[in-house]
Amino acid sequence: MREDHTAVVDRGRYPDAVTPWERESWRAAALEWVADRLAAHGLVQDGALEVRLRPWSVLVRVPVAGRTAVWFKANPAASAFEGPLTAALARWVPGQVLRPLAVDAGRGWSLLPHGGELFRAVLDREPVAPREWEALLRQYAGMQSDLVPHAAGIERLGVPSARTAALPAVFDRLLAASHALDPDERARLAALRPRLADWCAELAAVGVPDTLDHADLHDGQLFRPEPGRFTFFDWGDAAVSHPFCSLRVTAERARDRYGPQVLPRLRDAYLEPWTGPGRTAAQLRRAAALAWRLSALGRAASWGRMFPGPAGARPGAAQSAQWLLELLAEPPFGSG
């Protein structure tokens, strides 16, 4: 693969984003790596590249002769764990995630097969009832449960640790590092700290173990190969934390589509795989409400995993601050 291949570049809403794609040496090395990895699978590029540049990733659609396209992804250093994590998940929960064609952990590069139709594309094309979202959440929760024994191994891959008992310390770090909050906002958040510690202690006491939290599981991060069955991808925002923190982003997208009345049924569908001796429905619903609020910490942290900006710039600082302020908002459903 050489630089004379035509490339169509999409910068979306981030025309000024700084990514390594702008560096000719990096671009040449990345494309050579893709060519070598394709050759190892007996494949060759056939057509123009489609490049999607964002502050948090470089994504390249690579047309391949005789089969569906493959995807090259480059992560910043702070989320370079995504390739190794995806490969590990393909071993631990096969059929639930994409299996990479190749991974370069040191450079944060991965080469991924086509995963089928995005759930978002299905939603745009045809009516989809809320029960499909319920199936999605049950499957995802089941996968999280299967990954509980691998939590320490996930952390060893470099995935951030944000375990339930440590979330107050995560809050302290994020608050101290944020320079996008005004003095009143900072004071309100600092005053919340004792209550936040109590929420974490209460959530931990329910006894649901920490595991993998995708932290940004929406309809654009899912393939739907068939009705009621999903493939999960895009793990760059992930952490090891309380599993219920994952519910928020998915449920908010469904709420935007169907209205707030859908939230209790989605919550209960997600909680089904977590039922068991010693956990009442009321306890699990209370835990879901607590985790909904605390999930703002994972979202705030994820905005720090971006390619470095110009000297002095802090990409994602405003978005991170906005998520911290979400800690002040009540969950959209009750605790029981």
Short mmCIF file of C-alpha atoms in Angstrom, two decimals:
data_model
loop_
_atom_site.label_atom_id
_atom_site.label_comp_id
_atom_site.label_asym_id
_atom_site.label_seq_id
_atom_site.Cartn_x
_atom_site.Cartn_y
_atom_site.Cartn_z
CA MET A 1 0.00 0.00 0.00
CA ARG A 2 1.58 3.28 -1.13
CA GLU A 3 0.83 6.93 -0.64
CA ASP A 4 -0.41 7.31 -4.21
CA HIS A 5 -3.70 5.64 -3.26
CA THR A 6 -6.55 8.12 -3.30
CA ALA A 7 -7.95 8.91 0.14
CA VAL A 8 -11.22 10.63 0.97
CA VAL A 9 -10.89 12.38 4.34
CA ASP A 10 -13.80 13.08 6.69
CA ARG A 11 -13.16 15.37 9.66
CA GLY A 12 -16.79 15.58 10.79
CA ARG A 13 -17.42 18.30 13.36
CA TYR A 14 -13.70 18.52 14.17
CA PRO A 15 -12.03 20.31 11.23
CA ASP A 16 -9.17 21.51 13.43
CA ALA A 17 -8.48 18.21 15.18
CA VAL A 18 -4.80 17.33 15.29
CA THR A 19 -4.12 13.67 14.53
CA PRO A 20 -1.00 11.75 13.47
CA TRP A 21 -2.51 11.32 9.99
CA GLU A 22 -1.19 14.80 9.16
CA ARG A 23 2.39 13.52 9.52
CA GLU A 24 3.62 11.98 6.28
CA SER A 25 6.06 9.62 8.03
CA TRP A 26 3.36 8.30 10.36
CA ARG A 27 0.88 7.89 7.52
CA ALA A 28 3.38 6.00 5.39
CA ALA A 29 4.31 3.68 8.25
CA ALA A 30 0.68 2.99 9.09
CA LEU A 31 -0.28 2.20 5.50
CA GLU A 32 2.75 -0.05 5.07
CA TRP A 33 1.74 -1.91 8.23
CA VAL A 34 -1.78 -2.37 6.86
CA ALA A 35 -0.40 -3.67 3.56
CA ASP A 36 1.84 -6.16 5.35
CA ARG A 37 -0.96 -7.38 7.61
CA LEU A 38 -3.32 -7.75 4.64
CA ALA A 39 -0.67 -9.75 2.77
CA ALA A 40 -0.32 -12.07 5.77
CA HIS A 41 -4.00 -12.94 5.27
CA GLY A 42 -3.67 -13.25 1.51
CA LEU A 43 -5.45 -9.95 0.93
CA VAL A 44 -4.71 -6.83 -1.06
CA GLN A 45 -6.16 -3.34 -1.09
CA ASP A 46 -8.44 -2.59 -4.03
CA GLY A 47 -9.75 0.97 -4.18
CA ALA A 48 -9.65 4.33 -2.48
CA LEU A 49 -9.24 4.71 1.25
CA GLU A 50 -11.94 6.41 3.31
CA VAL A 51 -10.34 8.19 6.26
CA ARG A 52 -12.27 9.37 9.31
CA LEU A 53 -10.30 11.71 11.55
CA ARG A 54 -11.44 12.53 15.06
CA PRO A 55 -9.57 13.88 18.11
CA TRP A 56 -9.71 10.38 19.65
CA SER A 57 -8.92 8.11 16.66
CA VAL A 58 -7.87 7.67 13.07
CA LEU A 59 -10.18 5.24 11.29
CA VAL A 60 -9.54 4.09 7.72
CA ARG A 61 -11.86 1.97 5.61
CA VAL A 62 -9.67 -0.17 3.37
CA PRO A 63 -11.38 -1.78 0.34
CA VAL A 64 -10.09 -5.30 -0.25
CA ALA A 65 -10.20 -7.32 -3.46
CA GLY A 66 -12.73 -10.14 -3.41
CA ARG A 67 -14.29 -9.47 0.00
CA THR A 68 -15.76 -6.82 2.24
CA ALA A 69 -13.59 -3.93 3.35
CA VAL A 70 -11.48 -3.99 6.49
CA TRP A 71 -10.80 -1.19 8.96
CA PHE A 72 -7.56 0.24 10.28
CA LYS A 73 -7.81 2.07 13.59
CA ALA A 74 -5.17 4.11 15.41
CA ASN A 75 -5.71 5.11 19.04
CA PRO A 76 -3.94 7.77 21.11
CA ALA A 77 -1.53 6.51 23.75
CA ALA A 78 -4.17 6.78 26.48
CA SER A 79 -6.46 4.30 24.69
CA ALA A 80 -3.83 2.17 22.96
CA PHE A 81 -5.20 -0.74 24.98
CA GLU A 82 -8.17 -1.05 22.61
CA GLY A 83 -6.53 -3.42 20.14
CA PRO A 84 -5.17 -5.85 22.77
CA LEU A 85 -8.47 -5.66 24.65
CA THR A 86 -10.47 -6.48 21.52
CA ALA A 87 -8.20 -9.45 20.81
CA ALA A 88 -8.58 -10.71 24.39
CA LEU A 89 -12.36 -10.32 24.30
CA ALA A 90 -12.47 -12.35 21.10
CA ARG A 91 -10.89 -15.20 23.09
CA TRP A 92 -12.89 -14.76 26.29
CA VAL A 93 -16.33 -14.05 24.83
CA PRO A 94 -16.15 -15.31 21.24
CA GLY A 95 -18.99 -14.24 18.98
CA GLN A 96 -19.72 -11.14 21.07
CA VAL A 97 -17.02 -8.88 19.61
CA LEU A 98 -14.95 -8.48 16.46
CA ARG A 99 -11.84 -10.64 16.15
CA PRO A 100 -8.95 -8.43 14.96
CA LEU A 101 -6.97 -9.40 11.90
CA ALA A 102 -3.90 -7.80 13.47
CA VAL A 103 -2.89 -5.68 16.46
CA ASP A 104 0.19 -3.56 17.14
CA ALA A 105 -0.13 -2.85 20.86
CA GLY A 106 2.90 -0.60 21.06
CA ARG A 107 1.62 1.79 18.40
CA GLY A 108 -2.08 1.54 19.25
CA TRP A 109 -2.94 0.12 15.81
CA SER A 110 -5.45 -2.54 14.92
CA LEU A 111 -6.89 -4.03 11.74
CA LEU A 112 -10.48 -5.19 12.02
CA PRO A 113 -12.85 -7.11 9.77
CA HIS A 114 -16.18 -5.75 8.61
CA GLY A 115 -18.73 -6.41 11.33
CA GLY A 116 -21.97 -6.16 9.37
CA GLU A 117 -24.68 -3.56 9.53
CA LEU A 118 -24.57 -0.95 12.27
CA PHE A 119 -27.56 -0.93 14.59
CA ARG A 120 -27.84 2.79 13.78
CA ALA A 121 -28.31 1.94 10.10
CA VAL A 122 -31.06 -0.52 11.00
CA LEU A 123 -32.79 2.15 13.09
CA ASP A 124 -32.59 4.61 10.19
CA ARG A 125 -33.98 2.09 7.72
CA GLU A 126 -36.91 0.46 9.49
CA PRO A 127 -39.12 0.63 12.59
CA VAL A 128 -37.47 -1.04 15.57
CA ALA A 129 -39.42 -1.73 18.74
CA PRO A 130 -37.96 -1.11 22.22
CA ARG A 131 -37.77 -4.86 22.78
CA GLU A 132 -34.77 -4.92 20.44
CA TRP A 133 -32.97 -2.57 22.82
CA GLU A 134 -33.99 -4.83 25.68
CA ALA A 135 -32.38 -7.79 23.89
CA LEU A 136 -29.26 -5.71 23.33
CA LEU A 137 -28.97 -4.83 27.02
CA ARG A 138 -29.59 -8.42 28.18
CA GLN A 139 -26.88 -9.71 25.85
CA TYR A 140 -24.43 -7.02 26.88
CA ALA A 141 -25.07 -7.56 30.62
CA GLY A 142 -24.57 -11.29 30.13
CA MET A 143 -21.23 -10.62 28.47
CA GLN A 144 -20.19 -8.32 31.31
CA SER A 145 -21.05 -11.06 33.79
CA ASP A 146 -18.97 -13.58 31.83
CA LEU A 147 -16.03 -11.17 31.99
CA VAL A 148 -16.02 -10.77 35.79
CA PRO A 149 -13.27 -13.42 36.22
CA HIS A 150 -11.12 -11.54 33.70
CA ALA A 151 -11.30 -8.09 35.36
CA ALA A 152 -7.71 -8.16 36.60
CA GLY A 153 -6.50 -9.44 33.24
CA ILE A 154 -8.33 -6.59 31.51
CA GLU A 155 -6.53 -4.10 33.74
CA ARG A 156 -3.18 -5.72 32.91
CA LEU A 157 -3.86 -4.89 29.25
CA GLY A 158 -3.76 -1.21 30.20
CA VAL A 159 -7.50 -0.63 30.48
CA PRO A 160 -8.06 2.05 33.15
CA SER A 161 -9.08 0.83 36.57
CA ALA A 162 -12.04 2.74 38.00
CA ARG A 163 -13.34 0.19 40.46
CA THR A 164 -16.36 1.10 42.51
CA ALA A 165 -14.47 1.56 45.78
CA ALA A 166 -11.92 3.81 44.04
CA LEU A 167 -14.41 6.12 42.30
CA PRO A 168 -14.06 8.86 44.96
CA ALA A 169 -10.34 9.00 44.13
CA VAL A 170 -11.19 9.11 40.41
CA PHE A 171 -13.48 12.05 41.16
CA ASP A 172 -10.71 13.82 43.08
CA ARG A 173 -8.26 13.44 40.17
CA LEU A 174 -10.74 14.63 37.56
CA LEU A 175 -11.83 17.62 39.62
CA ALA A 176 -8.26 18.66 40.34
CA ALA A 177 -7.29 18.35 36.67
CA SER A 178 -10.28 20.23 35.27
CA HIS A 179 -9.64 23.84 34.29
CA ALA A 180 -12.88 24.32 32.38
CA LEU A 181 -15.08 24.66 35.48
CA ASP A 182 -15.95 28.09 36.83
CA PRO A 183 -15.48 28.72 40.57
CA ASP A 184 -19.15 28.14 41.41
CA GLU A 185 -19.25 24.84 39.51
CA ARG A 186 -16.07 23.68 41.20
CA ALA A 187 -17.45 24.55 44.64
CA ARG A 188 -20.72 22.70 43.98
CA LEU A 189 -18.84 19.60 42.89
CA ALA A 190 -16.46 19.74 45.84
CA ALA A 191 -19.44 19.96 48.19
CA LEU A 192 -20.86 16.82 46.58
CA ARG A 193 -17.84 14.73 47.46
CA PRO A 194 -19.11 13.25 50.79
CA ARG A 195 -22.37 12.17 49.17
CA LEU A 196 -20.47 10.66 46.25
CA ALA A 197 -18.37 8.58 48.65
CA ASP A 198 -21.58 7.34 50.28
CA TRP A 199 -23.06 6.41 46.89
CA CYS A 200 -19.95 4.39 46.05
CA ALA A 201 -20.03 2.55 49.36
CA GLU A 202 -23.72 1.77 48.95
CA LEU A 203 -23.21 0.58 45.37
CA ALA A 204 -20.32 -1.69 46.36
CA ALA A 205 -22.38 -3.18 49.20
CA VAL A 206 -24.92 -4.60 46.72
CA GLY A 207 -22.27 -7.16 45.81
CA VAL A 208 -22.27 -6.92 42.02
CA PRO A 209 -18.59 -7.29 41.09
CA ASP A 210 -16.62 -4.85 38.98
CA THR A 211 -16.05 -5.85 35.36
CA LEU A 212 -15.68 -4.29 31.92
CA ASP A 213 -17.61 -1.07 31.33
CA HIS A 214 -17.78 -0.04 27.67
CA ALA A 215 -18.66 3.50 28.85
CA ASP A 216 -20.02 4.64 25.45
CA LEU A 217 -22.31 1.88 24.23
CA HIS A 218 -24.66 3.50 21.72
CA ASP A 219 -26.27 2.50 18.43
CA GLY A 220 -23.18 3.54 16.46
CA GLN A 221 -20.95 1.16 18.46
CA LEU A 222 -22.98 -1.96 17.71
CA PHE A 223 -23.41 -4.25 14.76
CA ARG A 224 -26.68 -6.13 14.41
CA PRO A 225 -25.97 -9.20 12.28
CA GLU A 226 -29.51 -10.47 12.88
CA PRO A 227 -32.59 -9.39 14.86
CA GLY A 228 -32.01 -9.77 18.58
CA ARG A 229 -28.27 -10.41 18.20
CA PHE A 230 -25.48 -7.85 18.47
CA THR A 231 -21.71 -7.51 18.11
CA PHE A 232 -19.98 -4.98 20.36
CA PHE A 233 -17.01 -2.88 19.29
CA ASP A 234 -15.12 0.39 19.85
CA TRP A 235 -13.62 -0.10 23.31
CA GLY A 236 -11.46 3.04 23.49
CA ASP A 237 -13.51 4.55 26.35
CA ALA A 238 -13.61 1.35 28.39
CA ALA A 239 -12.67 0.90 32.04
CA VAL A 240 -12.91 -1.74 34.73
CA SER A 241 -15.66 -0.37 36.93
CA HIS A 242 -19.14 -1.13 38.15
CA PRO A 243 -20.97 -2.82 35.26
CA PHE A 244 -24.16 -0.83 35.75
CA CYS A 245 -22.32 2.33 34.66
CA SER A 246 -22.71 1.01 31.10
CA LEU A 247 -26.49 1.37 31.11
CA ARG A 248 -26.66 5.13 30.84
CA VAL A 249 -25.47 5.88 27.30
CA THR A 250 -27.53 3.10 25.71
CA ALA A 251 -30.66 4.02 27.64
CA GLU A 252 -30.29 7.71 26.82
CA ARG A 253 -30.17 6.94 23.10
CA ALA A 254 -33.29 4.82 23.39
CA ARG A 255 -35.00 7.55 25.43
CA ASP A 256 -34.26 10.04 22.67
CA ARG A 257 -36.02 7.74 20.21
CA TYR A 258 -38.99 6.45 22.23
CA GLY A 259 -39.42 8.89 25.11
CA PRO A 260 -38.68 8.64 28.85
CA GLN A 261 -41.35 6.00 29.42
CA VAL A 262 -39.01 3.40 27.91
CA LEU A 263 -36.36 3.78 30.63
CA PRO A 264 -37.80 1.52 33.37
CA ARG A 265 -38.25 -1.43 31.01
CA LEU A 266 -34.75 -1.03 29.60
CA ARG A 267 -33.31 -0.80 33.09
CA ASP A 268 -35.11 -3.96 34.16
CA ALA A 269 -34.04 -5.83 31.01
CA TYR A 270 -30.43 -4.90 31.73
CA LEU A 271 -30.73 -6.02 35.35
CA GLU A 272 -32.17 -9.47 34.56
CA PRO A 273 -28.77 -11.20 34.13
CA TRP A 274 -27.64 -9.78 37.47
CA THR A 275 -30.48 -11.22 39.53
CA GLY A 276 -29.56 -13.93 42.01
CA PRO A 277 -29.64 -15.01 45.64
CA GLY A 278 -29.23 -12.12 48.05
CA ARG A 279 -30.09 -9.41 45.53
CA THR A 280 -33.63 -8.08 45.49
CA ALA A 281 -35.18 -6.24 42.59
CA ALA A 282 -35.33 -3.10 44.72
CA GLN A 283 -31.62 -3.33 45.54
CA LEU A 284 -30.67 -3.75 41.90
CA ARG A 285 -32.84 -0.82 40.82
CA ARG A 286 -31.32 1.36 43.50
CA ALA A 287 -27.86 0.25 42.33
CA ALA A 288 -28.78 1.13 38.74
CA ALA A 289 -29.78 4.64 39.83
CA LEU A 290 -26.52 5.13 41.71
CA ALA A 291 -24.43 3.82 38.83
CA TRP A 292 -26.31 6.02 36.36
CA ARG A 293 -25.09 9.05 38.26
CA LEU A 294 -21.56 7.75 38.84
CA SER A 295 -21.19 6.81 35.16
CA ALA A 296 -20.51 10.51 34.56
CA LEU A 297 -17.02 9.91 35.97
CA GLY A 298 -16.19 7.38 33.26
CA ARG A 299 -17.46 9.71 30.55
CA ALA A 300 -15.48 12.62 31.99
CA ALA A 301 -12.32 10.51 32.10
CA SER A 302 -12.75 9.27 28.53
CA TRP A 303 -12.55 12.81 27.13
CA GLY A 304 -8.94 12.92 28.28
CA ARG A 305 -7.98 10.05 25.95
CA MET A 306 -7.32 12.09 22.86
CA PHE A 307 -4.42 12.86 20.57
CA PRO A 308 -2.31 15.67 22.04
CA GLY A 309 -3.29 19.12 20.80
CA PRO A 310 -1.09 22.14 20.17
CA ALA A 311 1.12 23.26 23.04
CA GLY A 312 -1.02 24.32 25.96
CA ALA A 313 -4.26 22.96 24.54
CA ARG A 314 -6.29 20.38 26.45
CA PRO A 315 -8.52 18.56 23.96
CA GLY A 316 -11.77 17.41 25.54
CA ALA A 317 -11.48 19.64 28.61
CA ALA A 318 -14.87 21.31 28.13
CA GLN A 319 -16.64 18.01 27.48
CA SER A 320 -15.00 16.42 30.52
CA ALA A 321 -16.17 19.31 32.71
CA GLN A 322 -19.72 18.99 31.41
CA TRP A 323 -19.79 15.34 32.38
CA LEU A 324 -18.52 16.12 35.86
CA LEU A 325 -21.44 18.51 36.26
CA GLU A 326 -23.78 15.63 35.41
CA LEU A 327 -22.98 14.27 38.86
CA LEU A 328 -25.26 17.01 40.21
CA ALA A 329 -28.29 15.79 38.24
CA GLU A 330 -30.83 13.31 39.57
CA PRO A 331 -31.20 10.01 37.67
CA PRO A 332 -34.24 9.93 35.33
CA PHE A 333 -35.86 7.01 37.13
CA GLY A 334 -36.49 6.25 40.77
CA SER A 335 -34.57 3.83 42.91
CA GLY A 336 -37.34 1.29 43.33
#
